[in-house]
mmCIF file of C-alpha atoms and ligand atoms in Angstrom:
data_model
loop_
_atom_site.group_PDB
_atom_site.id
_atom_site.type_symbol
_atom_site.label_atom_id
_atom_site.label_comp_id
_atom_site.label_asym_id
_atom_site.label_seq_id
_atom_site.Cartn_x
_atom_site.Cartn_y
_atom_site.Cartn_z
ATOM 1 C CA MET T 943 18.897 -1.983 11.985
ATOM 2 C CA ASN T 944 17.703 -2.472 16.014
ATOM 3 C CA PHE T 945 14.617 -3.097 16.422
ATOM 4 C CA THR T 946 12.985 -2.359 20.145
ATOM 5 C CA ILE T 947 10.919 -4.921 19.329
ATOM 6 C CA GLU T 948 12.509 -8.458 17.320
ATOM 7 C CA TYR T 949 10.502 -10.757 16.413
ATOM 8 C CA GLN T 950 12.873 -13.787 16.314
ATOM 9 C CA ASN T 951 12.853 -16.937 18.728
ATOM 10 C CA THR T 952 8.198 -15.484 19.164
ATOM 11 C CA PRO T 953 6.083 -17.925 18.522
ATOM 12 C CA PHE T 954 4.612 -15.760 15.670
ATOM 13 C CA LEU T 955 6.976 -16.867 13.268
ATOM 14 C CA LYS T 956 4.835 -20.589 13.283
ATOM 15 C CA THR T 957 1.462 -18.823 14.082
ATOM 16 C CA CYS T 958 1.379 -16.122 11.983
ATOM 17 C CA ARG T 959 -0.926 -16.913 8.348
ATOM 18 C CA VAL T 960 -0.086 -13.144 6.739
ATOM 19 C CA LYS T 961 3.562 -13.262 4.758
ATOM 20 C CA LYS T 962 5.264 -13.643 8.519
ATOM 21 C CA ASP T 963 9.169 -13.401 6.801
ATOM 22 C CA ILE T 964 11.032 -11.940 9.863
ATOM 23 C CA ASN T 965 11.986 -8.790 8.235
ATOM 24 C CA ARG T 966 8.839 -7.606 7.644
ATOM 25 C CA LEU T 967 7.985 -8.260 11.002
ATOM 26 C CA ASN T 968 10.316 -7.035 12.741
ATOM 27 C CA TYR T 969 10.488 -3.527 10.716
ATOM 28 C CA ARG T 970 6.206 -2.896 10.211
ATOM 29 C CA CYS T 971 6.279 -3.039 14.160
ATOM 30 C CA GLU T 972 9.276 -0.258 13.970
ATOM 31 C CA MET T 973 7.747 1.235 11.360
ATOM 32 C CA LEU T 974 3.912 0.903 12.540
ATOM 33 C CA LEU T 975 3.826 0.742 16.767
ATOM 34 C CA THR T 976 7.108 1.467 17.565
ATOM 35 C CA ARG T 977 7.505 5.064 15.723
ATOM 36 C CA ASN T 978 4.679 6.324 16.959
ATOM 37 C CA SER T 979 5.078 5.099 20.591
ATOM 38 C CA HIS T 980 3.253 7.894 22.127
ATOM 39 C CA ALA T 981 0.040 6.839 20.412
ATOM 40 C CA ILE T 982 0.675 3.406 22.733
ATOM 41 C CA ARG T 983 2.597 3.655 25.600
ATOM 42 C CA ASN T 984 0.199 4.216 29.013
ATOM 43 C CA LYS T 985 -2.547 3.637 25.971
ATOM 44 C CA ARG T 986 -6.087 1.729 25.830
ATOM 45 C CA VAL T 987 -5.048 0.716 22.144
ATOM 46 C CA LEU T 988 -7.827 -1.311 20.323
ATOM 47 C CA ASP T 989 -6.076 -4.125 17.984
ATOM 48 C CA LEU T 990 -8.829 -5.057 14.852
ATOM 49 C CA ALA T 991 -8.630 -7.853 13.457
ATOM 50 C CA SER T 992 -6.218 -9.151 15.735
ATOM 51 C CA HIS T 993 -5.638 -12.316 14.183
ATOM 52 C CA ASP T 994 -2.316 -13.893 16.499
ATOM 53 C CA GLY T 995 -1.996 -11.419 18.882
ATOM 54 C CA LEU T 996 1.201 -10.458 17.098
ATOM 55 C CA PHE T 997 0.486 -6.675 17.281
ATOM 56 C CA THR T 998 -1.511 -6.898 20.396
ATOM 57 C CA TYR T 999 2.357 -7.930 21.844
ATOM 58 C CA ALA T 1000 3.969 -5.138 20.583
ATOM 59 C CA CYS T 1001 2.053 -2.827 22.301
ATOM 60 C CA LEU T 1002 1.712 -4.123 25.722
ATOM 61 C CA LYS T 1003 6.079 -4.464 24.931
ATOM 62 C CA LEU T 1004 6.052 -1.027 23.400
ATOM 63 C CA GLY T 1005 4.493 0.001 27.445
ATOM 64 C CA ALA T 1006 0.669 0.185 26.278
ATOM 65 C CA GLN T 1007 -1.727 0.223 29.699
ATOM 66 C CA TYR T 1008 -4.428 -2.405 28.790
ATOM 67 C CA VAL T 1009 -4.988 -3.514 25.174
ATOM 68 C CA VAL T 1010 -7.745 -6.074 23.930
ATOM 69 C CA GLY T 1011 -8.161 -7.851 20.144
ATOM 70 C CA VAL T 1012 -11.016 -8.696 18.315
ATOM 71 C CA GLU T 1013 -10.257 -11.659 16.172
ATOM 72 C CA PRO T 1014 -13.815 -13.533 14.186
ATOM 73 C CA ARG T 1015 -10.842 -16.445 14.080
ATOM 74 C CA SER T 1016 -11.675 -18.643 17.501
ATOM 75 C CA ASN T 1017 -8.478 -20.833 15.993
ATOM 76 C CA LEU T 1018 -6.226 -18.069 15.950
ATOM 77 C CA VAL T 1019 -7.187 -16.200 18.998
ATOM 78 C CA SER T 1020 -6.439 -19.414 20.943
ATOM 79 C CA ASP T 1021 -3.358 -19.150 19.347
ATOM 80 C CA ALA T 1022 -2.821 -15.407 19.672
ATOM 81 C CA ASN T 1023 -3.799 -16.771 24.265
ATOM 82 C CA GLU T 1024 -1.124 -19.232 24.519
ATOM 83 C CA ASN T 1025 0.980 -17.288 22.470
ATOM 84 C CA LEU T 1026 0.684 -14.370 24.777
ATOM 85 C CA LYS T 1027 0.974 -16.405 27.180
ATOM 86 C CA SER T 1028 4.260 -18.793 26.657
ATOM 87 C CA LEU T 1029 6.541 -15.198 27.196
ATOM 88 C CA GLY T 1030 5.620 -13.690 29.770
ATOM 89 C CA CYS T 1031 3.255 -10.797 29.483
ATOM 90 C CA THR T 1032 0.589 -10.708 32.188
ATOM 91 C CA GLU T 1033 -2.684 -11.107 31.819
ATOM 92 C CA THR T 1034 -4.878 -8.800 33.274
ATOM 93 C CA GLN T 1035 -3.367 -6.035 30.835
ATOM 94 C CA TYR T 1036 -5.082 -7.734 27.387
ATOM 95 C CA LYS T 1037 -8.010 -9.774 26.868
ATOM 96 C CA PHE T 1038 -8.526 -11.575 23.232
ATOM 97 C CA VAL T 1039 -12.415 -11.541 22.036
ATOM 98 C CA ILE T 1040 -13.314 -14.252 19.455
ATOM 99 C CA ASP T 1041 -16.322 -11.521 16.931
ATOM 100 C CA ASP T 1042 -16.545 -9.350 14.119
ATOM 101 C CA ALA T 1043 -15.287 -6.030 14.344
ATOM 102 C CA PHE T 1044 -18.269 -4.297 13.199
ATOM 103 C CA ASP T 1045 -20.360 -6.158 16.213
ATOM 104 C CA TYR T 1046 -17.135 -5.250 18.951
ATOM 105 C CA LEU T 1047 -16.788 -1.841 17.957
ATOM 106 C CA SER T 1048 -21.002 -1.331 18.757
ATOM 107 C CA GLU T 1049 -20.666 -2.169 21.460
ATOM 108 C CA VAL T 1050 -18.381 0.236 23.247
ATOM 109 C CA GLU T 1051 -18.542 3.627 24.589
ATOM 110 C CA GLU T 1052 -17.300 6.815 23.702
ATOM 111 C CA GLU T 1053 -13.310 6.809 24.731
ATOM 112 C CA GLN T 1054 -13.295 4.087 26.011
ATOM 113 C CA PHE T 1055 -10.244 4.108 23.277
ATOM 114 C CA ASP T 1056 -7.254 5.790 23.849
ATOM 115 C CA THR T 1057 -5.955 4.237 19.870
ATOM 116 C CA ILE T 1058 -7.572 2.181 17.312
ATOM 117 C CA LEU T 1059 -5.122 0.471 14.970
ATOM 118 C CA CYS T 1060 -6.666 -1.186 12.300
ATOM 119 C CA PHE T 1061 -4.036 -2.956 10.473
ATOM 120 C CA GLY T 1062 -4.188 -5.550 7.603
ATOM 121 C CA PHE T 1063 -8.013 -5.085 8.082
ATOM 122 C CA PHE T 1064 -9.435 -2.311 5.428
ATOM 123 C CA TYR T 1065 -9.572 -4.408 2.704
ATOM 124 C CA HIS T 1066 -11.227 -7.408 3.953
ATOM 125 C CA ILE T 1067 -14.174 -5.740 4.465
ATOM 126 C CA LYS T 1068 -16.752 -4.006 1.505
ATOM 127 C CA ASN T 1069 -18.207 -1.339 3.754
ATOM 128 C CA GLN T 1070 -15.409 1.333 4.894
ATOM 129 C CA THR T 1071 -17.638 3.979 5.656
ATOM 130 C CA GLU T 1072 -19.746 1.841 8.456
ATOM 131 C CA LEU T 1073 -16.219 0.975 9.793
ATOM 132 C CA LEU T 1074 -15.173 4.739 9.877
ATOM 133 C CA ASP T 1075 -18.467 5.834 11.730
ATOM 134 C CA LEU T 1076 -18.562 3.462 13.752
ATOM 135 C CA ILE T 1077 -14.373 3.882 14.771
ATOM 136 C CA THR T 1078 -15.551 8.038 15.328
ATOM 137 C CA ASP T 1079 -18.478 7.272 17.577
ATOM 138 C CA ILE T 1080 -15.297 6.051 19.932
ATOM 139 C CA LYS T 1081 -13.230 8.776 19.563
ATOM 140 C CA PRO T 1082 -10.077 7.439 20.011
ATOM 141 C CA ARG T 1083 -7.519 9.734 20.686
ATOM 142 C CA TYR T 1084 -5.231 7.826 17.158
ATOM 143 C CA LEU T 1085 -6.060 5.454 15.099
ATOM 144 C CA ILE T 1086 -3.256 3.844 13.538
ATOM 145 C CA LEU T 1087 -4.444 2.638 9.356
ATOM 146 C CA ASP T 1088 -1.572 0.041 7.650
ATOM 147 C CA THR T 1089 -3.516 -1.257 4.829
ATOM 148 C CA PHE T 1090 -3.490 -2.704 0.502
ATOM 149 C CA VAL T 1091 -4.718 -0.612 -1.540
ATOM 150 C CA GLU T 1092 -5.242 -0.882 -5.375
ATOM 151 C CA ASP T 1093 -3.275 0.716 -7.490
ATOM 152 C CA PHE T 1094 -4.993 -0.133 -11.543
ATOM 153 C CA GLN T 1095 -5.110 2.890 -12.726
ATOM 154 C CA LEU T 1096 -9.011 3.865 -13.946
ATOM 155 C CA PRO T 1097 -8.123 6.120 -17.987
ATOM 156 C CA GLU T 1098 -8.379 9.955 -17.632
ATOM 157 C CA ALA T 1099 -11.102 8.987 -20.475
ATOM 158 C CA GLU T 1100 -13.528 6.652 -17.924
ATOM 159 C CA LEU T 1101 -12.973 9.597 -14.987
ATOM 160 C CA HIS T 1102 -14.792 12.325 -17.096
ATOM 161 C CA GLY T 1103 -17.145 9.639 -18.194
ATOM 162 C CA ILE T 1104 -18.007 9.041 -14.514
ATOM 163 C CA ARG T 1105 -17.617 13.037 -13.808
ATOM 164 C CA ARG T 1106 -21.385 15.383 -12.593
ATOM 165 C CA ARG T 1107 -22.575 18.047 -12.709
ATOM 166 C CA GLU T 1108 -21.941 18.710 -9.404
ATOM 167 C CA THR T 1109 -18.845 16.249 -8.638
ATOM 168 C CA LYS T 1110 -16.390 18.513 -7.996
ATOM 169 C CA LYS T 1111 -13.100 16.279 -8.283
ATOM 170 C CA ILE T 1112 -12.865 12.464 -7.522
ATOM 171 C CA ALA T 1113 -11.960 10.929 -4.520
ATOM 172 C CA GLY T 1114 -11.118 8.010 -5.288
ATOM 173 C CA TYR T 1115 -12.326 4.851 -5.818
ATOM 174 C CA MET T 1116 -12.227 1.292 -5.078
ATOM 175 C CA VAL T 1117 -11.987 -1.849 -6.383
ATOM 176 C CA PHE T 1118 -14.236 -5.402 -5.561
ATOM 177 C CA TYR T 1119 -13.274 -8.589 -4.921
ATOM 178 C CA HIS T 1120 -14.505 -12.802 -3.736
ATOM 179 C CA GLU T 1121 -12.482 -13.948 -1.265
ATOM 180 C CA ASP T 1122 -11.551 -17.248 -0.323
ATOM 181 C CA GLN T 1123 -12.802 -17.970 3.097
ATOM 182 C CA ASP T 1124 -10.402 -20.888 3.839
ATOM 183 C CA PHE T 1125 -7.380 -18.990 4.018
ATOM 184 C CA ASP T 1126 -6.996 -17.536 7.672
ATOM 185 C CA MET T 1127 -6.277 -14.027 6.607
ATOM 186 C CA ALA T 1128 -9.371 -13.096 4.935
ATOM 187 C CA SER T 1129 -12.753 -11.329 5.099
ATOM 188 C CA PHE T 1130 -14.531 -13.727 7.967
ATOM 189 C CA GLY T 1131 -18.804 -14.206 7.783
ATOM 190 C CA SER T 1132 -21.989 -13.851 5.631
ATOM 191 C CA SER T 1133 -20.199 -12.046 2.704
ATOM 192 C CA ASN T 1134 -16.835 -12.769 0.633
ATOM 193 C CA LEU T 1135 -17.316 -9.289 -1.453
ATOM 194 C CA VAL T 1136 -14.957 -7.014 -1.027
ATOM 195 C CA GLY T 1137 -13.312 -4.129 -2.026
ATOM 196 C CA MET T 1138 -10.234 -2.194 -1.921
ATOM 197 C CA PRO T 1139 -9.812 1.291 -1.996
ATOM 198 C CA ASN T 1140 -7.331 3.189 -4.012
ATOM 199 C CA LYS T 1141 -4.041 5.604 -1.782
ATOM 200 C CA SER T 1142 -6.802 8.746 -2.877
ATOM 201 C CA LEU T 1143 -9.481 7.107 -2.101
ATOM 202 C CA VAL T 1144 -7.854 5.820 1.505
ATOM 203 C CA GLU T 1145 -7.377 10.073 2.329
ATOM 204 C CA SER T 1146 -10.499 10.982 1.007
ATOM 205 C CA LEU T 1147 -12.452 8.992 4.197
ATOM 206 C CA LEU T 1148 -9.471 9.568 6.679
ATOM 207 C CA LEU T 1149 -9.767 13.352 5.429
ATOM 208 C CA ASP T 1150 -13.956 12.817 5.645
ATOM 209 C CA TYR T 1151 -14.196 11.649 8.937
ATOM 210 C CA GLY T 1152 -12.375 14.345 10.399
ATOM 211 C CA PHE T 1153 -9.086 12.810 10.734
ATOM 212 C CA LYS T 1154 -5.657 14.733 10.567
ATOM 213 C CA PHE T 1155 -2.765 12.040 9.409
ATOM 214 C CA LYS T 1156 0.168 11.949 8.978
ATOM 215 C CA GLN T 1157 1.403 8.874 6.446
ATOM 216 C CA ILE T 1158 3.793 6.245 7.119
ATOM 217 C CA ASN T 1159 7.488 6.297 5.874
ATOM 218 C CA TRP T 1160 8.470 3.450 4.761
ATOM 219 C CA ASN T 1161 11.301 5.161 2.301
ATOM 220 C CA ASP T 1162 12.838 6.823 4.632
ATOM 221 C CA GLU T 1163 17.167 6.260 4.395
ATOM 222 C CA ASP T 1164 17.067 3.405 7.257
ATOM 223 C CA VAL T 1165 13.986 0.934 6.180
ATOM 224 C CA ILE T 1166 16.618 -1.483 3.949
ATOM 225 C CA ASP T 1167 14.230 -3.628 1.671
ATOM 226 C CA ARG T 1168 16.202 -7.284 0.936
ATOM 227 C CA GLY T 1169 12.397 -7.698 -1.157
ATOM 228 C CA GLU T 1170 10.165 -8.872 2.188
ATOM 229 C CA ILE T 1171 8.481 -4.444 2.292
ATOM 230 C CA LYS T 1172 7.968 -4.092 -1.088
ATOM 231 C CA ASP T 1173 4.427 -3.108 -1.056
ATOM 232 C CA TYR T 1174 5.489 -0.767 1.121
ATOM 233 C CA LYS T 1175 8.168 0.740 -0.532
ATOM 234 C CA LYS T 1176 5.924 1.341 -3.934
ATOM 235 C CA GLN T 1177 2.952 2.730 -2.091
ATOM 236 C CA THR T 1178 0.559 -0.618 -2.700
ATOM 237 C CA ARG T 1179 0.661 -1.032 0.854
ATOM 238 C CA VAL T 1180 0.573 2.380 2.417
ATOM 239 C CA SER T 1181 -0.083 3.400 5.818
ATOM 240 C CA TYR T 1182 -0.998 6.203 8.746
ATOM 241 C CA ILE T 1183 -1.651 8.056 12.051
ATOM 242 C CA ALA T 1184 -4.654 10.073 12.023
ATOM 243 C CA GLU T 1185 -5.488 12.426 15.463
ATOM 244 C CA THR T 1186 -8.731 12.915 15.718
ATOM 245 C CA VAL T 1187 -8.729 16.552 15.534
ATOM 246 C CA ASP T 1188 -10.018 18.732 18.347
ATOM 247 C CA SER T 1189 -13.606 20.312 18.158
HETATM 248 C C1 SAM B 1324 -4.536 -9.730 6.290
HETATM 249 S S1 SAM B 1324 -4.724 -10.570 8.345
HETATM 250 C C2 SAM B 1324 -4.816 -9.502 9.501
HETATM 251 C C3 SAM B 1324 -4.185 -9.958 10.840
HETATM 252 C C4 SAM B 1324 -2.708 -9.211 11.654
HETATM 253 N N1 SAM B 1324 -3.462 -7.484 11.536
HETATM 254 C C5 SAM B 1324 -2.431 -7.615 10.434
HETATM 255 O O1 SAM B 1324 -1.836 -6.864 10.269
HETATM 256 O O2 SAM B 1324 -0.716 -9.174 9.633
HETATM 257 C C6 SAM B 1324 -6.552 -9.911 8.294
HETATM 258 C C7 SAM B 1324 -7.052 -10.512 9.951
HETATM 259 O O3 SAM B 1324 -8.487 -10.471 10.320
HETATM 260 C C8 SAM B 1324 -9.473 -11.289 10.676
HETATM 261 N N2 SAM B 1324 -11.135 -10.644 9.311
HETATM 262 C C9 SAM B 1324 -11.176 -10.925 8.747
HETATM 263 N N3 SAM B 1324 -12.874 -10.397 8.551
HETATM 264 C C10 SAM B 1324 -12.888 -9.552 10.002
HETATM 265 C C11 SAM B 1324 -14.585 -9.387 10.946
HETATM 266 N N4 SAM B 1324 -15.470 -9.180 10.484
HETATM 267 N N5 SAM B 1324 -13.519 -8.884 11.945
HETATM 268 C C12 SAM B 1324 -11.506 -8.684 12.220
HETATM 269 N N6 SAM B 1324 -11.313 -9.439 12.024
HETATM 270 C C13 SAM B 1324 -11.411 -10.375 10.880
HETATM 271 C C14 SAM B 1324 -8.781 -11.910 9.739
HETATM 272 O O4 SAM B 1324 -9.186 -13.268 10.380
HETATM 273 C C15 SAM B 1324 -6.879 -12.421 10.173
HETATM 274 O O5 SAM B 1324 -6.828 -12.514 11.191
#
């Protein structure tokens, strides 16, 4: 595969704390951004949990008008600033803010961004509905969501056990964990309790928040796994391009 954005020879291979195998980074960029470039080109993009700037950089390469990255870890924001500078990105086209995504989102004005990226973040929080409340208040045209999902299967008997008379159907469930915040890819802040939703809960939430969405198909023939993207192939990690439906 010829990748439009190639992470080989970029500083992200050093600074990225998430799985940084080159094939994985290139495919994540290809599947999440390049193949959805209509949601990036000439758009004002908000990159939540921007880490070391790897996807902010990709958005600029794909022709975004402007990108804001939000990341609470100041060491990662320093890396992001250095990385984009060393790669020659135009400084007036991007900004990294040291902030918690929830705090930042609550200050954003309606329609300030066309596209919001939520990559590798939805399972590092416990208040997914609050996040979606804040995102939908902004009324972005697009939300691109990339997240691990819980694949733990509740036995049918358990599902019946928790069903109540007024319950029409089970929308999904979430498993809670405590994370070790010493890791730079983990949750940040006063609570280290996080919830990982299962796939049907992610989809129920998108529907409930009024999005029309398409799951990104990592099982396309031309997406070759050499072991680095098997989570996407097995759908323990899933991604969606969601669009706000005009009311
Ligand atoms: C698994 S990494 C994902 C990085 C990148 N977006 C990606 O998909 O590869 C999770 C990132 O979320 C950041 N993060 C954790 N809590 C956050 C919060 N409350 N607000 C914004 N970012 C947060 C972490 O510091 C880390 O950079």
